Amino acid sequence: LKLAKDADAVLFGAVGDWKYDKLERQYRPEQAILGLRKHLGLFANFRPAICYEQLTHASSLKPELVAGLDILIIRELTGDIYFGQPRGRRTAVDGPFPGTDEAFDTMRYSRPEIERIAHVAFQAARQRNRKVTSVDKANVLETFQFWKDVVTEVHKDYPDVELEHMYVDNAAMQLVKAPKKFDVVVTGNMFGDILSDEAAMLTGSIGMLPSASFAQGRKGLYEPVHGTAPDIAGKDLANPIAAILSVAMMLRHSFERPDLAARIDAAVARALSEGYRTADIMQAGMKRVGTRGMGDAVLEALARAH
């Protein structure tokens, strides 16, 4: 934690394994990344979903629906039901089955939490196509009626950016019906977790998605969106592209070297153009490689472009 706190940027690998699911929650490995996010104040998570031209046929959707896809999902990362208190298990004192065991979590957001993530989303949209879709469940949840109200207020500071509100169930449907209608999507912690994984499959594989989590200023933690995939650990099967693109995001955002980031992005595109594919994005007629093979292909493409 001290090393991470003192650094401008941290590259982090996702954690988790099914064999730890029976441990008490505080001892599970997922608590490490949650602790880092909270301790470092990493409240804004950027998850770009870009479908490379070479992978339009690897997507689960028709190529014409994903060709040119470029969405930025901005997920609030340190609030919502993931961190809300109180939480736990108890004997129910009311409800339909009093006297039985129950579990509970608390969904909550404060005005400053919503305001700061809304500003981040509108500012990001100004660098893109000037459209923000705020995803909520305001028709059912008081927390997200409040979210909607605050985002609407913040929008007054950005008259040059279009704002639309969308319920999360509709957003999930629209992501697979007409994904290119989105530009910047901003939402809470839980909805963002789910929707960004859905968006990942539009690009061909969750192994293609990097992410960046920001505190105030340039401090960031960079990691692939995917988990550890313990079922293929050590088998040279995992797609390393999301991790490689996370480095590109680190160079672009924390170290202000867009030139170096662009070189990495171009090297990935070139390796794909040359037909290299890991198992998750494999297509007929392409060259199937493992983790090391794809990493080597990107390195070679990077060296040739230097």
mmCIF file with all atom_site columns, N, CA, C and O in Angstrom, residues 167-218:
data_model
loop_
_atom_site.group_PDB
_atom_site.id
_atom_site.type_symbol
_atom_site.label_atom_id
_atom_site.label_alt_id
_atom_site.label_comp_id
_atom_site.label_asym_id
_atom_site.label_entity_id
_atom_site.label_seq_id
_atom_site.pdbx_PDB_ins_code
_atom_site.Cartn_x
_atom_site.Cartn_y
_atom_site.Cartn_z
_atom_site.occupancy
_atom_site.B_iso_or_equiv
_atom_site.pdbx_formal_charge
_atom_site.auth_seq_id
_atom_site.auth_comp_id
_atom_site.auth_asym_id
_atom_site.auth_atom_id
_atom_site.pdbx_PDB_model_num
ATOM 1   N N  . TYR A 1 167 ? -32.170 3.690   -18.099 1.00 0.00 ? 167 TYR A N  1
ATOM 2   C CA . TYR A 1 167 ? -32.241 2.658   -17.071 1.00 0.00 ? 167 TYR A CA 1
ATOM 3   C C  . TYR A 1 167 ? -31.264 1.539   -17.408 1.00 0.00 ? 167 TYR A C  1
ATOM 4   O O  . TYR A 1 167 ? -31.024 1.227   -18.577 1.00 0.00 ? 167 TYR A O  1
ATOM 5   N N  . VAL A 1 168 ? -30.724 0.897   -16.382 1.00 0.00 ? 168 VAL A N  1
ATOM 6   C CA . VAL A 1 168 ? -29.669 -0.074  -16.585 1.00 0.00 ? 168 VAL A CA 1
ATOM 7   C C  . VAL A 1 168 ? -30.129 -1.276  -17.407 1.00 0.00 ? 168 VAL A C  1
ATOM 8   O O  . VAL A 1 168 ? -29.357 -1.817  -18.208 1.00 0.00 ? 168 VAL A O  1
ATOM 9   N N  . ASP A 1 169 ? -31.374 -1.708  -17.239 1.00 0.00 ? 169 ASP A N  1
ATOM 10  C CA . ASP A 1 169 ? -31.839 -2.841  -18.026 1.00 0.00 ? 169 ASP A CA 1
ATOM 11  C C  . ASP A 1 169 ? -31.919 -2.496  -19.507 1.00 0.00 ? 169 ASP A C  1
ATOM 12  O O  . ASP A 1 169 ? -31.559 -3.297  -20.371 1.00 0.00 ? 169 ASP A O  1
ATOM 13  N N  . ASN A 1 170 ? -32.373 -1.276  -19.801 1.00 0.00 ? 170 ASN A N  1
ATOM 14  C CA . ASN A 1 170 ? -32.410 -0.827  -21.194 1.00 0.00 ? 170 ASN A CA 1
ATOM 15  C C  . ASN A 1 170 ? -30.997 -0.661  -21.752 1.00 0.00 ? 170 ASN A C  1
ATOM 16  O O  . ASN A 1 170 ? -30.719 -1.002  -22.907 1.00 0.00 ? 170 ASN A O  1
ATOM 17  N N  . ALA A 1 171 ? -30.087 -0.141  -20.917 1.00 0.00 ? 171 ALA A N  1
ATOM 18  C CA . ALA A 1 171 ? -28.701 0.031   -21.357 1.00 0.00 ? 171 ALA A CA 1
ATOM 19  C C  . ALA A 1 171 ? -28.079 -1.315  -21.716 1.00 0.00 ? 171 ALA A C  1
ATOM 20  O O  . ALA A 1 171 ? -27.345 -1.431  -22.710 1.00 0.00 ? 171 ALA A O  1
ATOM 21  N N  . ALA A 1 172 ? -28.362 -2.337  -20.911 1.00 0.00 ? 172 ALA A N  1
ATOM 22  C CA . ALA A 1 172 ? -27.841 -3.666  -21.207 1.00 0.00 ? 172 ALA A CA 1
ATOM 23  C C  . ALA A 1 172 ? -28.359 -4.161  -22.550 1.00 0.00 ? 172 ALA A C  1
ATOM 24  O O  . ALA A 1 172 ? -27.623 -4.784  -23.339 1.00 0.00 ? 172 ALA A O  1
ATOM 25  N N  . MET A 1 173 ? -29.624 -3.889  -22.824 1.00 0.00 ? 173 MET A N  1
ATOM 26  C CA . MET A 1 173 ? -30.206 -4.302  -24.101 1.00 0.00 ? 173 MET A CA 1
ATOM 27  C C  . MET A 1 173 ? -29.618 -3.508  -25.263 1.00 0.00 ? 173 MET A C  1
ATOM 28  O O  . MET A 1 173 ? -29.248 -4.069  -26.306 1.00 0.00 ? 173 MET A O  1
ATOM 29  N N  . GLN A 1 174 ? -29.502 -2.186  -25.094 1.00 0.00 ? 174 GLN A N  1
ATOM 30  C CA . GLN A 1 174 ? -28.989 -1.348  -26.177 1.00 0.00 ? 174 GLN A CA 1
ATOM 31  C C  . GLN A 1 174 ? -27.527 -1.649  -26.512 1.00 0.00 ? 174 GLN A C  1
ATOM 32  O O  . GLN A 1 174 ? -27.098 -1.475  -27.653 1.00 0.00 ? 174 GLN A O  1
ATOM 33  N N  . LEU A 1 175 ? -26.767 -2.114  -25.514 1.00 0.00 ? 175 LEU A N  1
ATOM 34  C CA . LEU A 1 175 ? -25.366 -2.463  -25.784 1.00 0.00 ? 175 LEU A CA 1
ATOM 35  C C  . LEU A 1 175 ? -25.240 -3.593  -26.784 1.00 0.00 ? 175 LEU A C  1
ATOM 36  O O  . LEU A 1 175 ? -24.240 -3.668  -27.517 1.00 0.00 ? 175 LEU A O  1
ATOM 37  N N  . VAL A 1 176 ? -26.211 -4.479  -26.822 1.00 0.00 ? 176 VAL A N  1
ATOM 38  C CA . VAL A 1 176 ? -26.152 -5.571  -27.794 1.00 0.00 ? 176 VAL A CA 1
ATOM 39  C C  . VAL A 1 176 ? -27.040 -5.307  -29.007 1.00 0.00 ? 176 VAL A C  1
ATOM 40  O O  . VAL A 1 176 ? -26.935 -6.021  -30.011 1.00 0.00 ? 176 VAL A O  1
ATOM 41  N N  . LYS A 1 177 ? -27.890 -4.303  -28.938 1.00 0.00 ? 177 LYS A N  1
ATOM 42  C CA . LYS A 1 177 ? -28.758 -3.965  -30.065 1.00 0.00 ? 177 LYS A CA 1
ATOM 43  C C  . LYS A 1 177 ? -28.122 -2.915  -30.963 1.00 0.00 ? 177 LYS A C  1
ATOM 44  O O  . LYS A 1 177 ? -28.105 -3.049  -32.197 1.00 0.00 ? 177 LYS A O  1
ATOM 45  N N  . ALA A 1 178 ? -27.613 -1.847  -30.363 1.00 0.00 ? 178 ALA A N  1
ATOM 46  C CA . ALA A 1 178 ? -27.041 -0.737  -31.138 1.00 0.00 ? 178 ALA A CA 1
ATOM 47  C C  . ALA A 1 178 ? -25.896 -0.116  -30.353 1.00 0.00 ? 178 ALA A C  1
ATOM 48  O O  . ALA A 1 178 ? -25.988 1.020   -29.896 1.00 0.00 ? 178 ALA A O  1
ATOM 49  N N  . PRO A 1 179 ? -24.796 -0.850  -30.160 1.00 0.00 ? 179 PRO A N  1
ATOM 50  C CA . PRO A 1 179 ? -23.731 -0.375  -29.259 1.00 0.00 ? 179 PRO A CA 1
ATOM 51  C C  . PRO A 1 179 ? -23.062 0.921   -29.703 1.00 0.00 ? 179 PRO A C  1
ATOM 52  O O  . PRO A 1 179 ? -22.582 1.678   -28.851 1.00 0.00 ? 179 PRO A O  1
ATOM 53  N N  . LYS A 1 180 ? -23.053 1.196   -30.990 1.00 0.00 ? 180 LYS A N  1
ATOM 54  C CA . LYS A 1 180 ? -22.344 2.394   -31.458 1.00 0.00 ? 180 LYS A CA 1
ATOM 55  C C  . LYS A 1 180 ? -23.115 3.689   -31.189 1.00 0.00 ? 180 LYS A C  1
ATOM 56  O O  . LYS A 1 180 ? -22.597 4.776   -31.461 1.00 0.00 ? 180 LYS A O  1
ATOM 57  N N  . LYS A 1 181 ? -24.304 3.581   -30.605 1.00 0.00 ? 181 LYS A N  1
ATOM 58  C CA . LYS A 1 181 ? -25.028 4.787   -30.227 1.00 0.00 ? 181 LYS A CA 1
ATOM 59  C C  . LYS A 1 181 ? -24.441 5.418   -28.976 1.00 0.00 ? 181 LYS A C  1
ATOM 60  O O  . LYS A 1 181 ? -24.732 6.567   -28.658 1.00 0.00 ? 181 LYS A O  1
ATOM 61  N N  . PHE A 1 182 ? -23.605 4.657   -28.249 1.00 0.00 ? 182 PHE A N  1
ATOM 62  C CA . PHE A 1 182 ? -22.989 5.166   -27.026 1.00 0.00 ? 182 PHE A CA 1
ATOM 63  C C  . PHE A 1 182 ? -21.648 5.824   -27.322 1.00 0.00 ? 182 PHE A C  1
ATOM 64  O O  . PHE A 1 182 ? -20.940 5.442   -28.251 1.00 0.00 ? 182 PHE A O  1
ATOM 65  N N  . ASP A 1 183 ? -21.307 6.804   -26.502 1.00 0.00 ? 183 ASP A N  1
ATOM 66  C CA . ASP A 1 183 ? -19.969 7.418   -26.534 1.00 0.00 ? 183 ASP A CA 1
ATOM 67  C C  . ASP A 1 183 ? -19.339 7.231   -25.163 1.00 0.00 ? 183 ASP A C  1
ATOM 68  O O  . ASP A 1 183 ? -18.555 6.325   -24.950 1.00 0.00 ? 183 ASP A O  1
ATOM 69  N N  . VAL A 1 184 ? -19.694 8.065   -24.185 1.00 0.00 ? 184 VAL A N  1
ATOM 70  C CA . VAL A 1 184 ? -19.261 7.902   -22.797 1.00 0.00 ? 184 VAL A CA 1
ATOM 71  C C  . VAL A 1 184 ? -20.456 7.437   -21.981 1.00 0.00 ? 184 VAL A C  1
ATOM 72  O O  . VAL A 1 184 ? -21.529 8.038   -22.037 1.00 0.00 ? 184 VAL A O  1
ATOM 73  N N  . VAL A 1 185 ? -20.269 6.361   -21.252 1.00 0.00 ? 185 VAL A N  1
ATOM 74  C CA . VAL A 1 185 ? -21.298 5.838   -20.351 1.00 0.00 ? 185 VAL A CA 1
ATOM 75  C C  . VAL A 1 185 ? -20.781 6.018   -18.923 1.00 0.00 ? 185 VAL A C  1
ATOM 76  O O  . VAL A 1 185 ? -19.684 5.576   -18.593 1.00 0.00 ? 185 VAL A O  1
ATOM 77  N N  . VAL A 1 186 ? -21.554 6.672   -18.076 1.00 0.00 ? 186 VAL A N  1
ATOM 78  C CA . VAL A 1 186 ? -21.159 6.839   -16.675 1.00 0.00 ? 186 VAL A CA 1
ATOM 79  C C  . VAL A 1 186 ? -22.223 6.197   -15.795 1.00 0.00 ? 186 VAL A C  1
ATOM 80  O O  . VAL A 1 186 ? -23.426 6.356   -16.026 1.00 0.00 ? 186 VAL A O  1
ATOM 81  N N  . THR A 1 187 ? -21.772 5.436   -14.804 1.00 0.00 ? 187 THR A N  1
ATOM 82  C CA . THR A 1 187 ? -22.715 4.741   -13.948 1.00 0.00 ? 187 THR A CA 1
ATOM 83  C C  . THR A 1 187 ? -22.058 4.365   -12.634 1.00 0.00 ? 187 THR A C  1
ATOM 84  O O  . THR A 1 187 ? -20.865 4.620   -12.416 1.00 0.00 ? 187 THR A O  1
ATOM 85  N N  . GLY A 1 188 ? -22.833 3.772   -11.747 1.00 0.00 ? 188 GLY A N  1
ATOM 86  C CA . GLY A 1 188 ? -22.352 3.411   -10.426 1.00 0.00 ? 188 GLY A CA 1
ATOM 87  C C  . GLY A 1 188 ? -21.487 2.163   -10.439 1.00 0.00 ? 188 GLY A C  1
ATOM 88  O O  . GLY A 1 188 ? -21.277 1.519   -11.485 1.00 0.00 ? 188 GLY A O  1
ATOM 89  N N  . ASN A 1 189 ? -21.020 1.798   -9.280  1.00 0.00 ? 189 ASN A N  1
ATOM 90  C CA . ASN A 1 189 ? -20.030 0.735   -9.140  1.00 0.00 ? 189 ASN A CA 1
ATOM 91  C C  . ASN A 1 189 ? -20.557 -0.620  -9.615  1.00 0.00 ? 189 ASN A C  1
ATOM 92  O O  . ASN A 1 189 ? -19.923 -1.297  -10.427 1.00 0.00 ? 189 ASN A O  1
ATOM 93  N N  . MET A 1 190 ? -21.710 -1.017  -9.145  1.00 0.00 ? 190 MET A N  1
ATOM 94  C CA . MET A 1 190 ? -22.222 -2.338  -9.509  1.00 0.00 ? 190 MET A CA 1
ATOM 95  C C  . MET A 1 190 ? -22.676 -2.397  -10.960 1.00 0.00 ? 190 MET A C  1
ATOM 96  O O  . MET A 1 190 ? -22.315 -3.328  -11.694 1.00 0.00 ? 190 MET A O  1
ATOM 97  N N  . PHE A 1 191 ? -23.450 -1.415  -11.410 1.00 0.00 ? 191 PHE A N  1
ATOM 98  C CA . PHE A 1 191 ? -23.895 -1.421  -12.801 1.00 0.00 ? 191 PHE A CA 1
ATOM 99  C C  . PHE A 1 191 ? -22.700 -1.339  -13.754 1.00 0.00 ? 191 PHE A C  1
ATOM 100 O O  . PHE A 1 191 ? -22.684 -1.972  -14.808 1.00 0.00 ? 191 PHE A O  1
ATOM 101 N N  . GLY A 1 192 ? -21.691 -0.546  -13.375 1.00 0.00 ? 192 GLY A N  1
ATOM 102 C CA . GLY A 1 192 ? -20.506 -0.416  -14.224 1.00 0.00 ? 192 GLY A CA 1
ATOM 103 C C  . GLY A 1 192 ? -19.731 -1.703  -14.335 1.00 0.00 ? 192 GLY A C  1
ATOM 104 O O  . GLY A 1 192 ? -19.173 -2.024  -15.403 1.00 0.00 ? 192 GLY A O  1
ATOM 105 N N  . ASP A 1 193 ? -19.672 -2.442  -13.250 1.00 0.00 ? 193 ASP A N  1
ATOM 106 C CA . ASP A 1 193 ? -18.999 -3.737  -13.258 1.00 0.00 ? 193 ASP A CA 1
ATOM 107 C C  . ASP A 1 193 ? -19.650 -4.666  -14.273 1.00 0.00 ? 193 ASP A C  1
ATOM 108 O O  . ASP A 1 193 ? -18.988 -5.317  -15.086 1.00 0.00 ? 193 ASP A O  1
ATOM 109 N N  . ILE A 1 194 ? -20.963 -4.724  -14.257 1.00 0.00 ? 194 ILE A N  1
ATOM 110 C CA . ILE A 1 194 ? -21.707 -5.637  -15.127 1.00 0.00 ? 194 ILE A CA 1
ATOM 111 C C  . ILE A 1 194 ? -21.674 -5.167  -16.585 1.00 0.00 ? 194 ILE A C  1
ATOM 112 O O  . ILE A 1 194 ? -21.370 -5.942  -17.500 1.00 0.00 ? 194 ILE A O  1
ATOM 113 N N  . LEU A 1 195 ? -21.980 -3.903  -16.825 1.00 0.00 ? 195 LEU A N  1
ATOM 114 C CA . LEU A 1 195 ? -22.070 -3.407  -18.189 1.00 0.00 ? 195 LEU A CA 1
ATOM 115 C C  . LEU A 1 195 ? -20.726 -3.428  -18.909 1.00 0.00 ? 195 LEU A C  1
ATOM 116 O O  . LEU A 1 195 ? -20.662 -3.680  -20.114 1.00 0.00 ? 195 LEU A O  1
ATOM 117 N N  . SER A 1 196 ? -19.638 -3.171  -18.187 1.00 0.00 ? 196 SER A N  1
ATOM 118 C CA . SER A 1 196 ? -18.327 -3.170  -18.855 1.00 0.00 ? 196 SER A CA 1
ATOM 119 C C  . SER A 1 196 ? -17.918 -4.571  -19.278 1.00 0.00 ? 196 SER A C  1
ATOM 120 O O  . SER A 1 196 ? -17.266 -4.749  -20.311 1.00 0.00 ? 196 SER A O  1
ATOM 121 N N  . ASP A 1 197 ? -18.305 -5.586  -18.503 1.00 0.00 ? 197 ASP A N  1
ATOM 122 C CA . ASP A 1 197 ? -18.027 -6.956  -18.929 1.00 0.00 ? 197 ASP A CA 1
ATOM 123 C C  . ASP A 1 197 ? -18.878 -7.326  -20.142 1.00 0.00 ? 197 ASP A C  1
ATOM 124 O O  . ASP A 1 197 ? -18.424 -8.046  -21.037 1.00 0.00 ? 197 ASP A O  1
ATOM 125 N N  . GLU A 1 198 ? -20.101 -6.837  -20.178 1.00 0.00 ? 198 GLU A N  1
ATOM 126 C CA . GLU A 1 198 ? -20.937 -7.063  -21.365 1.00 0.00 ? 198 GLU A CA 1
ATOM 127 C C  . GLU A 1 198 ? -20.307 -6.399  -22.585 1.00 0.00 ? 198 GLU A C  1
ATOM 128 O O  . GLU A 1 198 ? -20.217 -7.001  -23.664 1.00 0.00 ? 198 GLU A O  1
ATOM 129 N N  . ALA A 1 199 ? -19.865 -5.163  -22.410 1.00 0.00 ? 199 ALA A N  1
ATOM 130 C CA . ALA A 1 199 ? -19.242 -4.437  -23.520 1.00 0.00 ? 199 ALA A CA 1
ATOM 131 C C  . ALA A 1 199 ? -17.968 -5.119  -23.991 1.00 0.00 ? 199 ALA A C  1
ATOM 132 O O  . ALA A 1 199 ? -17.615 -5.053  -25.172 1.00 0.00 ? 199 ALA A O  1
ATOM 133 N N  . ALA A 1 200 ? -17.285 -5.800  -23.074 1.00 0.00 ? 200 ALA A N  1
ATOM 134 C CA . ALA A 1 200 ? -16.042 -6.480  -23.434 1.00 0.00 ? 200 ALA A CA 1
ATOM 135 C C  . ALA A 1 200 ? -16.280 -7.503  -24.536 1.00 0.00 ? 200 ALA A C  1
ATOM 136 O O  . ALA A 1 200 ? -15.470 -7.646  -25.458 1.00 0.00 ? 200 ALA A O  1
ATOM 137 N N  . MET A 1 201 ? -17.390 -8.210  -24.469 1.00 0.00 ? 201 MET A N  1
ATOM 138 C CA . MET A 1 201 ? -17.645 -9.241  -25.453 1.00 0.00 ? 201 MET A CA 1
ATOM 139 C C  . MET A 1 201 ? -17.961 -8.668  -26.827 1.00 0.00 ? 201 MET A C  1
ATOM 140 O O  . MET A 1 201 ? -17.832 -9.354  -27.839 1.00 0.00 ? 201 MET A O  1
ATOM 141 N N  . LEU A 1 202 ? -18.354 -7.405  -26.889 1.00 0.00 ? 202 LEU A N  1
ATOM 142 C CA . LEU A 1 202 ? -18.572 -6.769  -28.183 1.00 0.00 ? 202 LEU A CA 1
ATOM 143 C C  . LEU A 1 202 ? -17.268 -6.628  -28.950 1.00 0.00 ? 202 LEU A C  1
ATOM 144 O O  . LEU A 1 202 ? -17.254 -6.580  -30.174 1.00 0.00 ? 202 LEU A O  1
ATOM 145 N N  . THR A 1 203 ? -16.163 -6.566  -28.222 1.00 0.00 ? 203 THR A N  1
ATOM 146 C CA . THR A 1 203 ? -14.852 -6.380  -28.857 1.00 0.00 ? 203 THR A CA 1
ATOM 147 C C  . THR A 1 203 ? -14.236 -7.702  -29.292 1.00 0.00 ? 203 THR A C  1
ATOM 148 O O  . THR A 1 203 ? -13.182 -7.702  -29.919 1.00 0.00 ? 203 THR A O  1
ATOM 149 N N  . GLY A 1 204 ? -14.862 -8.813  -28.950 1.00 0.00 ? 204 GLY A N  1
ATOM 150 C CA . GLY A 1 204 ? -14.333 -10.122 -29.305 1.00 0.00 ? 204 GLY A CA 1
ATOM 151 C C  . GLY A 1 204 ? -13.983 -10.958 -28.105 1.00 0.00 ? 204 GLY A C  1
ATOM 152 O O  . GLY A 1 204 ? -14.118 -12.169 -28.121 1.00 0.00 ? 204 GLY A O  1
ATOM 153 N N  . SER A 1 205 ? -13.519 -10.322 -27.033 1.00 0.00 ? 205 SER A N  1
ATOM 154 C CA . SER A 1 205 ? -13.123 -11.060 -25.837 1.00 0.00 ? 205 SER A CA 1
ATOM 155 C C  . SER A 1 205 ? -12.857 -10.100 -24.700 1.00 0.00 ? 205 SER A C  1
ATOM 156 O O  . SER A 1 205 ? -12.366 -8.976  -24.918 1.00 0.00 ? 205 SER A O  1
ATOM 157 N N  . ILE A 1 206 ? -13.129 -10.543 -23.479 1.00 0.00 ? 206 ILE A N  1
ATOM 158 C CA . ILE A 1 206 ? -12.769 -9.738  -22.309 1.00 0.00 ? 206 ILE A CA 1
ATOM 159 C C  . ILE A 1 206 ? -11.253 -9.616  -22.190 1.00 0.00 ? 206 ILE A C  1
ATOM 160 O O  . ILE A 1 206 ? -10.736 -8.725  -21.510 1.00 0.00 ? 206 ILE A O  1
ATOM 161 N N  . GLY A 1 207 ? -10.534 -10.498 -22.875 1.00 0.00 ? 207 GLY A N  1
ATOM 162 C CA . GLY A 1 207 ? -9.074  -10.419 -22.893 1.00 0.00 ? 207 GLY A CA 1
ATOM 163 C C  . GLY A 1 207 ? -8.519  -9.252  -23.677 1.00 0.00 ? 207 GLY A C  1
ATOM 164 O O  . GLY A 1 207 ? -7.306  -9.065  -23.747 1.00 0.00 ? 207 GLY A O  1
ATOM 165 N N  . MET A 1 208 ? -9.408  -8.449  -24.268 1.00 0.00 ? 208 MET A N  1
ATOM 166 C CA . MET A 1 208 ? -8.976  -7.290  -25.058 1.00 0.00 ? 208 MET A CA 1
ATOM 167 C C  . MET A 1 208 ? -9.117  -5.979  -24.295 1.00 0.00 ? 208 MET A C  1
ATOM 168 O O  . MET A 1 208 ? -8.688  -4.941  -24.790 1.00 0.00 ? 208 MET A O  1
ATOM 169 N N  . LEU A 1 209 ? -9.720  -6.001  -23.092 1.00 0.00 ? 209 LEU A N  1
ATOM 170 C CA . LEU A 1 209 ? -10.059 -4.742  -22.433 1.00 0.00 ? 209 LEU A CA 1
ATOM 171 C C  . LEU A 1 209 ? -9.098  -4.351  -21.313 1.00 0.00 ? 209 LEU A C  1
ATOM 172 O O  . LEU A 1 209 ? -8.986  -5.057  -20.311 1.00 0.00 ? 209 LEU A O  1
ATOM 173 N N  . PRO A 1 210 ? -8.445  -3.197  -21.462 1.00 0.00 ? 210 PRO A N  1
ATOM 174 C CA . PRO A 1 210 ? -7.655  -2.627  -20.366 1.00 0.00 ? 210 PRO A CA 1
ATOM 175 C C  . PRO A 1 210 ? -8.541  -1.752  -19.501 1.00 0.00 ? 210 PRO A C  1
ATOM 176 O O  . PRO A 1 210 ? -9.706  -1.500  -19.830 1.00 0.00 ? 210 PRO A O  1
ATOM 177 N N  . SER A 1 211 ? -7.991  -1.264  -18.396 1.00 0.00 ? 211 SER A N  1
ATOM 178 C CA . SER A 1 211 ? -8.724  -0.283  -17.601 1.00 0.00 ? 211 SER A CA 1
ATOM 179 C C  . SER A 1 211 ? -7.746  0.585   -16.825 1.00 0.00 ? 211 SER A C  1
ATOM 180 O O  . SER A 1 211 ? -6.593  0.211   -16.605 1.00 0.00 ? 211 SER A O  1
ATOM 181 N N  . ALA A 1 212 ? -8.253  1.750   -16.435 1.00 0.00 ? 212 ALA A N  1
ATOM 182 C CA . ALA A 1 212 ? -7.482  2.687   -15.625 1.00 0.00 ? 212 ALA A CA 1
ATOM 183 C C  . ALA A 1 212 ? -8.378  3.220   -14.531 1.00 0.00 ? 212 ALA A C  1
ATOM 184 O O  . ALA A 1 212 ? -9.537  3.569   -14.785 1.00 0.00 ? 212 ALA A O  1
ATOM 185 N N  . SER A 1 213 ? -7.858  3.278   -13.316 1.00 0.00 ? 213 SER A N  1
ATOM 186 C CA . SER A 1 213 ? -8.609  3.805   -12.178 1.00 0.00 ? 213 SER A CA 1
ATOM 187 C C  . SER A 1 213 ? -7.862  5.005   -11.621 1.00 0.00 ? 213 SER A C  1
ATOM 188 O O  . SER A 1 213 ? -6.667  4.905   -11.319 1.00 0.00 ? 213 SER A O  1
ATOM 189 N N  . PHE A 1 214 ? -8.576  6.133   -11.467 1.00 0.00 ? 214 PHE A N  1
ATOM 190 C CA . PHE A 1 214 ? -7.923  7.390   -11.119 1.00 0.00 ? 214 PHE A CA 1
ATOM 191 C C  . PHE A 1 214 ? -8.407  7.949   -9.788  1.00 0.00 ? 214 PHE A C  1
ATOM 192 O O  . PHE A 1 214 ? -9.587  7.881   -9.462  1.00 0.00 ? 214 PHE A O  1
ATOM 193 N N  . ALA A 1 215 ? -7.453  8.528   -9.073  1.00 0.00 ? 215 ALA A N  1
ATOM 194 C CA . ALA A 1 215 ? -7.761  9.389   -7.940  1.00 0.00 ? 215 ALA A CA 1
ATOM 195 C C  . ALA A 1 215 ? -7.766  10.828  -8.467  1.00 0.00 ? 215 ALA A C  1
ATOM 196 O O  . ALA A 1 215 ? -7.720  11.065  -9.679  1.00 0.00 ? 215 ALA A O  1
ATOM 197 N N  . GLN A 1 216 ? -7.847  11.802  -7.574  1.00 0.00 ? 216 GLN A N  1
ATOM 198 C CA . GLN A 1 216 ? -7.694  13.182  -8.008  1.00 0.00 ? 216 GLN A CA 1
ATOM 199 C C  . GLN A 1 216 ? -6.275  13.364  -8.527  1.00 0.00 ? 216 GLN A C  1
ATOM 200 O O  . GLN A 1 216 ? -5.320  12.871  -7.951  1.00 0.00 ? 216 GLN A O  1
ATOM 201 N N  . GLY A 1 217 ? -6.139  14.072  -9.640  1.00 0.00 ? 217 GLY A N  1
ATOM 202 C CA . GLY A 1 217 ? -4.814  14.243  -10.231 1.00 0.00 ? 217 GLY A CA 1
ATOM 203 C C  . GLY A 1 217 ? -4.490  13.108  -11.184 1.00 0.00 ? 217 GLY A C  1
ATOM 204 O O  . GLY A 1 217 ? -5.369  12.437  -11.710 1.00 0.00 ? 217 GLY A O  1
ATOM 205 N N  . ARG A 1 218 ? -3.187  12.852  -11.396 1.00 0.00 ? 218 ARG A N  1
ATOM 206 C CA . ARG A 1 218 ? -2.774  11.868  -12.399 1.00 0.00 ? 218 ARG A CA 1
ATOM 207 C C  . ARG A 1 218 ? -2.548  10.481  -11.827 1.00 0.00 ? 218 ARG A C  1
ATOM 208 O O  . ARG A 1 218 ? -2.276  9.543   -12.574 1.00 0.00 ? 218 ARG A O  1
#
